[in-house]
Structure formats: C-alpha cells, structure tokens
PDB file of C-alpha atoms and ligand atoms in Angstrom:
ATOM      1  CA  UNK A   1     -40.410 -20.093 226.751  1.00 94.00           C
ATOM      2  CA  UNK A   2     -40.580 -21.724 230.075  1.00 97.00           C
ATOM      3  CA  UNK A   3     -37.300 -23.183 231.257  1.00 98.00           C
ATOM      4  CA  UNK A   4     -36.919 -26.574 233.601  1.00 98.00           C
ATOM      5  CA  UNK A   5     -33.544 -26.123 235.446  1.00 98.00           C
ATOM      6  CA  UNK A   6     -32.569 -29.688 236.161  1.00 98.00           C
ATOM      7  CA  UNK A   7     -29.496 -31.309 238.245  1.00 98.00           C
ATOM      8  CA  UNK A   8     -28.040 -32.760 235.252  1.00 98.00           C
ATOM      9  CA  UNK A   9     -28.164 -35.149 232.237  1.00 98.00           C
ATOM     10  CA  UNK A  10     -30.160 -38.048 234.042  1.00 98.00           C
ATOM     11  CA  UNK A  11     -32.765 -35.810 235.545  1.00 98.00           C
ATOM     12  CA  UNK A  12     -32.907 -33.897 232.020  1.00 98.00           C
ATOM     13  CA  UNK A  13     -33.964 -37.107 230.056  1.00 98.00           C
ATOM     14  CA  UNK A  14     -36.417 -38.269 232.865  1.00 98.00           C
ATOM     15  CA  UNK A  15     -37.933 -35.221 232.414  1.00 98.00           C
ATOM     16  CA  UNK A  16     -38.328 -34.926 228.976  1.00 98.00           C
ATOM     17  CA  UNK A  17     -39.470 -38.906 228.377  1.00 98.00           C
ATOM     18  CA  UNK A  18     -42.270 -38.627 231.555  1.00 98.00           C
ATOM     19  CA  UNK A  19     -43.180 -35.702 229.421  1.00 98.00           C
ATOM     20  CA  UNK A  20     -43.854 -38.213 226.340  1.00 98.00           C
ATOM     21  CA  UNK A  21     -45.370 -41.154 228.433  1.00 98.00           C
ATOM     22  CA  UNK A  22     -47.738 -39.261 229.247  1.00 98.00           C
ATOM     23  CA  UNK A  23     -48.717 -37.903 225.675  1.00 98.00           C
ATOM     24  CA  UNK A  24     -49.062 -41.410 224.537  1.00 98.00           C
ATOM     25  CA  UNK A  25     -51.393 -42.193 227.508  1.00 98.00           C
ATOM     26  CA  UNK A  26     -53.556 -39.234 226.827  1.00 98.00           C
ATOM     27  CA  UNK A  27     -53.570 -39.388 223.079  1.00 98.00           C
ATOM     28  CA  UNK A  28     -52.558 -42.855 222.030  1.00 98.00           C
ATOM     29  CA  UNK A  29     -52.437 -42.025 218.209  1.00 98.00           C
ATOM     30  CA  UNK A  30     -50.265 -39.368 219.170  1.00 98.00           C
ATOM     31  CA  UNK A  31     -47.428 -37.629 216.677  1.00 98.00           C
ATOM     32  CA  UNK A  32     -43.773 -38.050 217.926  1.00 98.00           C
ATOM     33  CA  UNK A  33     -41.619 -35.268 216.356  1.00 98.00           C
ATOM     34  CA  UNK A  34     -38.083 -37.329 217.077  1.00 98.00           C
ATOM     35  CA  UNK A  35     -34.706 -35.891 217.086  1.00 98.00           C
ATOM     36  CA  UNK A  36     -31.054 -37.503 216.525  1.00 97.00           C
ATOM     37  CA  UNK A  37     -27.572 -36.721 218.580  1.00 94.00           C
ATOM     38  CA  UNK A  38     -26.308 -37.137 221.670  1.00 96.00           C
ATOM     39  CA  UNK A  39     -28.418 -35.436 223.811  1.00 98.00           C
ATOM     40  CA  UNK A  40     -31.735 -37.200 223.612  1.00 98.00           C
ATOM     41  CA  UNK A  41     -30.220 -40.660 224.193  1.00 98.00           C
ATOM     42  CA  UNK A  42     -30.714 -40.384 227.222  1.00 98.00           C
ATOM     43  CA  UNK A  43     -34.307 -39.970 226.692  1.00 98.00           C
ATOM     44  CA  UNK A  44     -35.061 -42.814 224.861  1.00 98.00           C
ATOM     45  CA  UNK A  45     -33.210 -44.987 227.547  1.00 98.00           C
ATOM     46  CA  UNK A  46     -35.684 -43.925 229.157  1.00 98.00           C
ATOM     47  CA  UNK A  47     -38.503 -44.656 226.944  1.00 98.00           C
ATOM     48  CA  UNK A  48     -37.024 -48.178 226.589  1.00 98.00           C
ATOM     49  CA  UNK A  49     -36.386 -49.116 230.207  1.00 98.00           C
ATOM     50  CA  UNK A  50     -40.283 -47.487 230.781  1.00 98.00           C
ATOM     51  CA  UNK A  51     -41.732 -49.385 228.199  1.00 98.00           C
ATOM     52  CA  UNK A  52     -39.991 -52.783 229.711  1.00 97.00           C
ATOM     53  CA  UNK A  53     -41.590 -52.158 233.002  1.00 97.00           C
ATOM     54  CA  UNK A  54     -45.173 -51.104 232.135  1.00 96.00           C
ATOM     55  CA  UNK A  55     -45.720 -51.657 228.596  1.00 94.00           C
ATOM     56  CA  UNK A  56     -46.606 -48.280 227.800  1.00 97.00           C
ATOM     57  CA  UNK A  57     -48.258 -48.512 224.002  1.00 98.00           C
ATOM     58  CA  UNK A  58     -47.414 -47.170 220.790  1.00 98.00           C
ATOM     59  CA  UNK A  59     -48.607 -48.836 218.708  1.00 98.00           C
ATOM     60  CA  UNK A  60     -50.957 -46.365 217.712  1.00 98.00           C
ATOM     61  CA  UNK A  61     -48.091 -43.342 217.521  1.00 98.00           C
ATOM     62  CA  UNK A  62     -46.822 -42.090 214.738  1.00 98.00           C
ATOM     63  CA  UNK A  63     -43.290 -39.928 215.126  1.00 98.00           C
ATOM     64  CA  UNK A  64     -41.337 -37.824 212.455  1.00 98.00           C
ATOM     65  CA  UNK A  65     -37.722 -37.713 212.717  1.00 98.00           C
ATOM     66  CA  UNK A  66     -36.372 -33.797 212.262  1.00 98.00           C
ATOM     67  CA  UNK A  67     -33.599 -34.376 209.710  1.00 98.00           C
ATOM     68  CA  UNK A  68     -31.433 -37.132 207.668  1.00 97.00           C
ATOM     69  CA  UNK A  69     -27.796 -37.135 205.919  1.00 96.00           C
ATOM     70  CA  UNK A  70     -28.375 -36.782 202.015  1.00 96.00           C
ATOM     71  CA  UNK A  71     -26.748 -39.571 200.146  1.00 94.00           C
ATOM     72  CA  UNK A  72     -27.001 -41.899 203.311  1.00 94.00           C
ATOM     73  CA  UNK A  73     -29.065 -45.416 202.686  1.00 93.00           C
ATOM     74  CA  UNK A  74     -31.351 -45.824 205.175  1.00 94.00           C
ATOM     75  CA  UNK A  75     -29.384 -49.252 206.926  1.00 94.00           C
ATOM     76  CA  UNK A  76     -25.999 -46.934 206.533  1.00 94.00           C
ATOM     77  CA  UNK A  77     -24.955 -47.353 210.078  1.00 94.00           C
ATOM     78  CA  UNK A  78     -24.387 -43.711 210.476  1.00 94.00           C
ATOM     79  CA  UNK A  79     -27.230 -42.841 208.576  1.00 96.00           C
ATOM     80  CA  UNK A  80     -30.206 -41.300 211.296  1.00 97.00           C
ATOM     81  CA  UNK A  81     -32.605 -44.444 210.056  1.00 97.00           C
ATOM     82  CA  UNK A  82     -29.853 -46.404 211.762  1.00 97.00           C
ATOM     83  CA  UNK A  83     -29.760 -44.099 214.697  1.00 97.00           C
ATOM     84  CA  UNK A  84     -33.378 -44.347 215.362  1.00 98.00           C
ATOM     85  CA  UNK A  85     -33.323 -48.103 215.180  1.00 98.00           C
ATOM     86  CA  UNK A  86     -30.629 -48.560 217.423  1.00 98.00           C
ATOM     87  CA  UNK A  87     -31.708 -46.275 220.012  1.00 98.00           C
ATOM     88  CA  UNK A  88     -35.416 -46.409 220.136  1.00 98.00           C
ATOM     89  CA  UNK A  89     -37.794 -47.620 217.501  1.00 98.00           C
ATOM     90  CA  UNK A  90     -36.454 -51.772 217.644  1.00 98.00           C
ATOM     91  CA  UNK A  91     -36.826 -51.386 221.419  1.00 98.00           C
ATOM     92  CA  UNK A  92     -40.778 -50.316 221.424  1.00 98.00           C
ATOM     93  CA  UNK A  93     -43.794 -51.368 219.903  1.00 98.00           C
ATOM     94  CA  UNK A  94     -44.017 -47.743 217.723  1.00 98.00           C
ATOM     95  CA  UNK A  95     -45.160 -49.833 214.223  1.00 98.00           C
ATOM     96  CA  UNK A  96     -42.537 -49.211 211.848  1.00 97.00           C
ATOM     97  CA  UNK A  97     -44.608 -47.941 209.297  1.00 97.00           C
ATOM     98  CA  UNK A  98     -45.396 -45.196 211.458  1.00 98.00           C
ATOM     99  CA  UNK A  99     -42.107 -44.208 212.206  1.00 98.00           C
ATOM    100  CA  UNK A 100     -40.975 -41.781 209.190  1.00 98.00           C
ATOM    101  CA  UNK A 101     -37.679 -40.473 209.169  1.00 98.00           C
ATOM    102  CA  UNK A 102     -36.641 -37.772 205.707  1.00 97.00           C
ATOM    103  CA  UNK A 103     -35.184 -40.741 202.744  1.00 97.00           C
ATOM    104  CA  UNK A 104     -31.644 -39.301 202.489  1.00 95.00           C
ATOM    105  CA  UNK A 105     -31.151 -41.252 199.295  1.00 95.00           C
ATOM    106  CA  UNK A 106     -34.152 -40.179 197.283  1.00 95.00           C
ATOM    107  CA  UNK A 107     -33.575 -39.429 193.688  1.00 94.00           C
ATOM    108  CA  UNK A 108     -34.746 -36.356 194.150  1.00 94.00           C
ATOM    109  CA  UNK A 109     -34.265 -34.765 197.883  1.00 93.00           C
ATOM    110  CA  UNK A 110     -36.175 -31.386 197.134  1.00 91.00           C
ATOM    111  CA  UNK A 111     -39.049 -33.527 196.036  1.00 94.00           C
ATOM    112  CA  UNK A 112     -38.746 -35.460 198.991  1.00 95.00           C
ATOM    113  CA  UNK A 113     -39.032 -32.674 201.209  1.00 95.00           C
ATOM    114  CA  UNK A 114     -41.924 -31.551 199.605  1.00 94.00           C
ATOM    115  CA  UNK A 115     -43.597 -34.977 200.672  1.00 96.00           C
ATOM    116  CA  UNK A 116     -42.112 -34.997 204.236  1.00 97.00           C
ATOM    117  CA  UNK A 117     -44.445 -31.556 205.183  1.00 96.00           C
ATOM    118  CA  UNK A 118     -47.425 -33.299 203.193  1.00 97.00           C
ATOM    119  CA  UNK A 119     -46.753 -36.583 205.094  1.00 97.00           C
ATOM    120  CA  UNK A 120     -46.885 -34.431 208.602  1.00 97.00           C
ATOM    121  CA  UNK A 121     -50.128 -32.877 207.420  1.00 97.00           C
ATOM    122  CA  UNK A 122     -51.508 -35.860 206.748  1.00 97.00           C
ATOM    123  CA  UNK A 123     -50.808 -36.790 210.392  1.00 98.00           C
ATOM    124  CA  UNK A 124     -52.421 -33.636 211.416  1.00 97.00           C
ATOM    125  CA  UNK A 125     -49.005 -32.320 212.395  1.00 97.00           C
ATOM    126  CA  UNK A 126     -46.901 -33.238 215.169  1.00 98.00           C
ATOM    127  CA  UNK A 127     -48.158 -33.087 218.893  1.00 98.00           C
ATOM    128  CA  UNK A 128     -44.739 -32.327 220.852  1.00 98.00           C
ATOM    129  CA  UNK A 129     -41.577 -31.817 218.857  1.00 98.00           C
ATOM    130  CA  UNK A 130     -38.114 -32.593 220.942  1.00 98.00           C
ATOM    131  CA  UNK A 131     -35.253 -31.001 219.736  1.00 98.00           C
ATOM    132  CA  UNK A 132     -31.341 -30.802 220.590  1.00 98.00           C
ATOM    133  CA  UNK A 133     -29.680 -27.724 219.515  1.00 98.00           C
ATOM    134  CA  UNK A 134     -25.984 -27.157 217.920  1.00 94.00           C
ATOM    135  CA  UNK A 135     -23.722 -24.758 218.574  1.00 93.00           C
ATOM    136  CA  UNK A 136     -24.016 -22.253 216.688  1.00 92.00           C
ATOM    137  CA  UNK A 137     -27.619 -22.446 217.581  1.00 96.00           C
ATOM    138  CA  UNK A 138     -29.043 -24.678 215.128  1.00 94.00           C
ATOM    139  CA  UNK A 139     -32.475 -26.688 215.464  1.00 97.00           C
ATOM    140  CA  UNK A 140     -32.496 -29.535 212.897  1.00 97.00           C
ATOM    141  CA  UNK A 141     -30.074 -28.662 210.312  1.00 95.00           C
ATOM    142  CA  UNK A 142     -31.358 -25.545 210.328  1.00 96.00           C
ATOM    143  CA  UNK A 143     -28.159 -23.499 210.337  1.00 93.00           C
ATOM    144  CA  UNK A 144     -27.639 -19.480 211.194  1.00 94.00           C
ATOM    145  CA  UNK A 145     -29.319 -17.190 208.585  1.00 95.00           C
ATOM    146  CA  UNK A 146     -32.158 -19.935 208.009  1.00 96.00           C
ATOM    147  CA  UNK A 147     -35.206 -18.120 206.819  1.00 97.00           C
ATOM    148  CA  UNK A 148     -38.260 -18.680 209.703  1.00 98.00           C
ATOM    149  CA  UNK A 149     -40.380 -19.801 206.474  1.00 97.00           C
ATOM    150  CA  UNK A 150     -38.724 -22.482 205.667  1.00 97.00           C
ATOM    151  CA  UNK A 151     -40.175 -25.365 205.297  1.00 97.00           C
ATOM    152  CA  UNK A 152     -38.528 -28.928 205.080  1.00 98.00           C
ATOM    153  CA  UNK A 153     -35.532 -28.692 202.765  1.00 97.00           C
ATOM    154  CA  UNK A 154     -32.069 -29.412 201.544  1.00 96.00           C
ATOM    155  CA  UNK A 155     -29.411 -27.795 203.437  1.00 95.00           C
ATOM    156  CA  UNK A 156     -25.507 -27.447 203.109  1.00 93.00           C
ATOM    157  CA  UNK A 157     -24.255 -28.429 206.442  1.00 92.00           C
ATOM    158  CA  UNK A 158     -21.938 -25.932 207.872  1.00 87.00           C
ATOM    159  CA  UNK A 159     -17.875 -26.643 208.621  1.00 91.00           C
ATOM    160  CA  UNK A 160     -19.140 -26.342 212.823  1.00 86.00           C
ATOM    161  CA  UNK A 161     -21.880 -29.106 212.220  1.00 86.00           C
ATOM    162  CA  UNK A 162     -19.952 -31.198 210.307  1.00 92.00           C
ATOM    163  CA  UNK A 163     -17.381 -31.173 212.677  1.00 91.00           C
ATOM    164  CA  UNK A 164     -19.260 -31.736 215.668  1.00 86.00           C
ATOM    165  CA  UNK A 165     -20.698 -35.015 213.865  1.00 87.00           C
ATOM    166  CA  UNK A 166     -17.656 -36.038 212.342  1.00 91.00           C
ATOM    167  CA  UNK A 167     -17.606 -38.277 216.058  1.00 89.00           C
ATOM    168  CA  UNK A 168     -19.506 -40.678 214.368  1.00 88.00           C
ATOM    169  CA  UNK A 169     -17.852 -41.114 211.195  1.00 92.00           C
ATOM    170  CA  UNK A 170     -14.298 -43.099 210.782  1.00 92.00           C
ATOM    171  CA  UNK A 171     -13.098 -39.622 208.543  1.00 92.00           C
ATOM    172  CA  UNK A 172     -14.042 -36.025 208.056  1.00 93.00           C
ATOM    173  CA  UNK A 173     -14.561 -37.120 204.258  1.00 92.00           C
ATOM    174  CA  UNK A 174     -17.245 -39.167 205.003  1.00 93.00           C
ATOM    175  CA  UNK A 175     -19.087 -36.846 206.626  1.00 94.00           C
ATOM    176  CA  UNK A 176     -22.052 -36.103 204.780  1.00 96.00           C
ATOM    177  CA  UNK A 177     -22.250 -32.221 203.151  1.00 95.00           C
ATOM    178  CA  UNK A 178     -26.143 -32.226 202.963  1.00 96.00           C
ATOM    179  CA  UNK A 179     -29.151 -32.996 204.385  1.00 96.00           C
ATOM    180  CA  UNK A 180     -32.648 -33.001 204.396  1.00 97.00           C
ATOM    181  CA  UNK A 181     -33.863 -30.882 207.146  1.00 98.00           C
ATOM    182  CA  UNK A 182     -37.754 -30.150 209.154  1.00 98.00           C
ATOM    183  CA  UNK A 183     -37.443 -26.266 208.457  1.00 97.00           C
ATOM    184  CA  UNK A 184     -37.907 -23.696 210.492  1.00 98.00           C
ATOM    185  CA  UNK A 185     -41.720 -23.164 209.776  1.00 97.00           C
ATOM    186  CA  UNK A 186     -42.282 -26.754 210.148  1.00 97.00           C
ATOM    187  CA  UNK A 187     -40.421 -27.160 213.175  1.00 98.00           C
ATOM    188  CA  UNK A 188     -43.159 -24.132 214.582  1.00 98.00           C
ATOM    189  CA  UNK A 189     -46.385 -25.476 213.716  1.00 98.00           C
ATOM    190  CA  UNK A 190     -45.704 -28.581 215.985  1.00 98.00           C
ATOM    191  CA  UNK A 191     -48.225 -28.074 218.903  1.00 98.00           C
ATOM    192  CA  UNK A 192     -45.540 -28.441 221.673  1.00 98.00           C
ATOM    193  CA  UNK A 193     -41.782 -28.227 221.504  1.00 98.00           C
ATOM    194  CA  UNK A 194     -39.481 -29.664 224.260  1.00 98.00           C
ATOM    195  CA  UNK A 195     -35.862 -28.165 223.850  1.00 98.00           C
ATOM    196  CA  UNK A 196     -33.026 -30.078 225.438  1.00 98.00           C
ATOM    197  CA  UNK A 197     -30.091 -28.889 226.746  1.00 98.00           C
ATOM    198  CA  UNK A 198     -27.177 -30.636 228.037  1.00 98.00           C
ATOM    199  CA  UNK A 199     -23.440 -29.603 228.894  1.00 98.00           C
ATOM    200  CA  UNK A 200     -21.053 -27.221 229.160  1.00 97.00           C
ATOM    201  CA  UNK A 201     -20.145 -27.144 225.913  1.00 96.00           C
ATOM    202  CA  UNK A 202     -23.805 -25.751 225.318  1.00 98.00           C
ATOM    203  CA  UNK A 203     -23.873 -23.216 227.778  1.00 98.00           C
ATOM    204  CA  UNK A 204     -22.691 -20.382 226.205  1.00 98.00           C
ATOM    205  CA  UNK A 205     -25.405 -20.734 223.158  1.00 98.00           C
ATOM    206  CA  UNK A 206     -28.144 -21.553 225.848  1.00 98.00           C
ATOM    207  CA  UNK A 207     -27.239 -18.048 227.507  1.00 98.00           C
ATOM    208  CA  UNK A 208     -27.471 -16.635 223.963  1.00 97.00           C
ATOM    209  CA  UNK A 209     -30.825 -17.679 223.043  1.00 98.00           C
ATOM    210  CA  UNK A 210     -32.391 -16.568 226.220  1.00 97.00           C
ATOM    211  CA  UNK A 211     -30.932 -12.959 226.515  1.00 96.00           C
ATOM    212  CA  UNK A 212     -31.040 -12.659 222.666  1.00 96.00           C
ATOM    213  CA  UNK A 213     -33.796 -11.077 221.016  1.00 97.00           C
ATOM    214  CA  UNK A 214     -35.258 -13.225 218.042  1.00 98.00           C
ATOM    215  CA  UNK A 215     -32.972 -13.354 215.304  1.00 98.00           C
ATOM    216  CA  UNK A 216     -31.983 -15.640 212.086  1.00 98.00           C
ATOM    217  CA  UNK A 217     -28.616 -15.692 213.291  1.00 97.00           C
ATOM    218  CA  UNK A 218     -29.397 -17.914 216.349  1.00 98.00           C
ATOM    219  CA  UNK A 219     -32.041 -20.244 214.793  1.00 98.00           C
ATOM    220  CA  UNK A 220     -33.187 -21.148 217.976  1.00 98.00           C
ATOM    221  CA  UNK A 221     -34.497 -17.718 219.130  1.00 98.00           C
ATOM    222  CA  UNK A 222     -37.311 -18.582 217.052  1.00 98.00           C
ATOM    223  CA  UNK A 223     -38.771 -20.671 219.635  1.00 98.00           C
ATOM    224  CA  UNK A 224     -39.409 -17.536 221.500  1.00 98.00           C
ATOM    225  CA  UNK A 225     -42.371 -16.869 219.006  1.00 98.00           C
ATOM    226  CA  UNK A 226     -44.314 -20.452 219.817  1.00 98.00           C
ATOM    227  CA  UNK A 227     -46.794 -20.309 222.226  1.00 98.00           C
ATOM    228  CA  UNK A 228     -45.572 -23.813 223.983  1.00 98.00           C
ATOM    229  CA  UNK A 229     -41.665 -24.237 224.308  1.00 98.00           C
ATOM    230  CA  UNK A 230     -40.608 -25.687 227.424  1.00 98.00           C
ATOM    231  CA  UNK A 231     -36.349 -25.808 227.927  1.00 98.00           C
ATOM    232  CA  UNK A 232     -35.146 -28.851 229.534  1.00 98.00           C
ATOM    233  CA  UNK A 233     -31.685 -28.032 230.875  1.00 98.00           C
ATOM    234  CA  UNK A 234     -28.942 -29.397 233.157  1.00 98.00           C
ATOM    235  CA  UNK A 235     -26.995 -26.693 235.750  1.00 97.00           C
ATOM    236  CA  UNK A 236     -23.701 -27.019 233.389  1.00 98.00           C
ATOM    237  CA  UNK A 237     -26.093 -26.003 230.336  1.00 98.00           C
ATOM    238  CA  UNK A 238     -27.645 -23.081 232.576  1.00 97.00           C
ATOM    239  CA  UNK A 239     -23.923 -21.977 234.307  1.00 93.00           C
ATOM    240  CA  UNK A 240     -23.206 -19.203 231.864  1.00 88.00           C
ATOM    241  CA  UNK A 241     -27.109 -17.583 232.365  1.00 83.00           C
ATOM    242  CA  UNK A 242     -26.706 -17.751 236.168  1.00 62.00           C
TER     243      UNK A 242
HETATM  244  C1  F6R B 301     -30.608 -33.933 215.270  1.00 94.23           C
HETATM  245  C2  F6R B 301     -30.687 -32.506 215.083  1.00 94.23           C
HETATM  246  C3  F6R B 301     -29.650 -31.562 215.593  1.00 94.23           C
HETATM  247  C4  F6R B 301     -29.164 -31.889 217.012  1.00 94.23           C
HETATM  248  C5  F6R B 301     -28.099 -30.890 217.435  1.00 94.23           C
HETATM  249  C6  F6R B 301     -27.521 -31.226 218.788  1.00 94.23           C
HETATM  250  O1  F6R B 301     -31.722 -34.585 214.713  1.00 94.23           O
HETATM  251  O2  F6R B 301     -31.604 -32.084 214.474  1.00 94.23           O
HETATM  252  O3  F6R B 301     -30.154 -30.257 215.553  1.00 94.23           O
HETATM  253  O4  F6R B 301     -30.241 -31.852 217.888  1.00 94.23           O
HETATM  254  O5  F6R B 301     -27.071 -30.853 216.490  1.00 94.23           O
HETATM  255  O6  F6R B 301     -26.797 -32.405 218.686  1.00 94.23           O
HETATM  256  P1  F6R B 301     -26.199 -33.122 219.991  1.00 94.23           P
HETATM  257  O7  F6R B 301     -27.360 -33.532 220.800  1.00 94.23           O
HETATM  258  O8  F6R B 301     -25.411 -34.282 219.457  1.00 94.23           O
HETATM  259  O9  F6R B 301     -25.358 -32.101 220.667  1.00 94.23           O
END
C-alpha cells in the first residue's frame, strides 16, 4: 500500500478527485467505484466545482456505488440513492443510467446482490474503487470477521456502524439494521483502490491497519494483498502512526 500524507481534509479530497479527473480523461468510458459518508464529500465538491470550470466529461462513465440501506426506497432522503444525488451525480453529466447504486428495496436483496457483481462484470469491473473506512475497520459494510471471499451481500450492520450513522437519521430506530454491501472479494478485483482517511477520530484504526498484519478482524488489512492501494490521509488521520 502506498500512503499520501496530506495537510488535511481539503488537500485529501483534491488529491483523491485530480486522481479521478484524470481517469476520465484517459479512459472516458471509465468505471467509477463510488463510496457514501462523510469523508468523500469533500471529493465530490471537488468533482463538481472541476466539472463547472472545465467541463470535464462523463458522460461516457459508468460508477458503482459500494453499499445501500436494505428497506430504504431509493428517493428516501437518507437512503445512499439520495446521497449520491445530492452530492454528486445531479451536479455532473455521469448519465443516470450509468450510475448504479445496490436497490435497497428489492424483493429479494440476496438476489439482488447476485446481479450487482454480474452488473460490474458486465462493465468489465471497476477501474479505481474509493473507499472510506469505519471504525472498527470496515470497508463497505463489510464489518470485522467478513470472509475475504465475499462477494456482494446482505449484511447485519453492527451496534458501532449503526451508531456512527445514526447522524443522519432523526432516531436510532430508524436506522436501518441491513444492507446490501460490495464484498470483500468484489471490493479486490477493482483495478485501483484509493483509501481515504480523514480525522482524528480515525487515527487510531489507520495506525492499526498499517502495523497490523492481514487479518478478518480489521477488514481493511485486506487491502494489503492488492497490488494498487494508494492511502489518502490527513496529519490528524496519520498522528497515532507517527
Ligand atoms: C460508505 C461505506 C462506508 C464508509 C465508512 C466511513 O459507502 O461504504 O464503509 O466509507 O463507514 O464513513 P465516514 O466517511 O462517514 O466516516
């Protein structure tokens, strides 16, 4: 894993979205694996205020969102459908029948899943995956003791990770107890991942999955086994490893 010590927050998302700009000028049908939370906001701020100065195009991407609340409509505004409008896909010119985010409120989620890892075949898998991470070091919802072959699925959400997104929700009771998750195996046939890491309130897992050896217990160790992880993160993400 090569890691990009930045200044902070700012620097972190300017990094990551130059990163995708130029992707999408290289390969203009390129395939956007998209992630949710409050880290890569500030990413697709930058994507937007980018694509308002020089029209950078998408309209031949595709991207693949990571994960989605089960029992969530898609226009639920907490639902990550809504998330992904709001934030980035009403703001570009990504088509939005290329954007695909997991249907949270499919009759049948496992069957769903099943059709999320054919869809990103189909694509010819994704060309540079971003991800957040939780934690407890999850990526996705892929929570500690996560088997590396999973593929996408339907996960129980931990107490931690429901807590942590309770934020957006007006109770705890609301907050979703499933979802459908990328899994771990998916996540690692993505040609390039881009790992974002924000925070103080990260640093102590950050300083965990670099020392650590690779282990089901931190999910996120498993990036150690991809050929092409690069770790974006900010000095208060990287003050517990110093
Ligand atoms: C979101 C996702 C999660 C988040 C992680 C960090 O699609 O898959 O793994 O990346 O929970 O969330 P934030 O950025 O809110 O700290």
């Amino acid at each position: 894993m090569k890691v990009i010590a930045v200044r902070d927050y700012k620097e972190m998302s300017q990094t990551a979205a130059k990163t995708i700009i130029r992707l999408v000028k290289e390969k203009p049908d390129a395939v956007l694996g998209l992630a949710t939370g409050g880290t890569v906001i500030g990413v697709y701020d930058e994507l937007i205020s980018d694509y308002a100065r020089n029209e950078t195009d998408y309209g031949h991407a595709h991207s693949v969102n990571l994960d989605e609340y089960v029992g969530l409509s898609s226009d639920h505004p907490q639902s990550y459908h809504s998330y992904m409008n709001e934030h980035l896909f009403q703001h570009i010119n990504l088509p939005p029948e290329h954007c695909h985010v997991p249907q949270g409120d499919a009759e049948d989620p496992a069957q769903e899943a099943k059709q999320y890892d054919q869809l990103i075949a189909e694509l010819d898998g994704v060309d540079l995956q971003l991800l957040g991470i939780g934690r407890n070091g999850h990526i996705g919802f892929n929570e500690p003791g996560t088997s590396f072959s999973s593929h996408t699925h339907l996960v129980e959400l931990t107490a931690s990770t429901r807590e942590a997104n309770a934020r957006y929700f007006t109770s705890m009771n609301e907050v979703p107890t499933h979802a459908i998750t990328m899994g771990i195996a998916s996540i690692l046939k993505s040609k390039r991942i881009v790992l974002l890491v924000s925070g103080e309130a990260k640093a102590a897992i950050l300083a965990e999955v670099l020392q650590s050896d690779v282990t089901t217990s931190i999910p996120a160790t498993v990036l150690k086994m991809h050929p092409d992880v690069t770790v974006i993160a900010d000095q208060d993400a990287l003050q517990v490893v110093r």
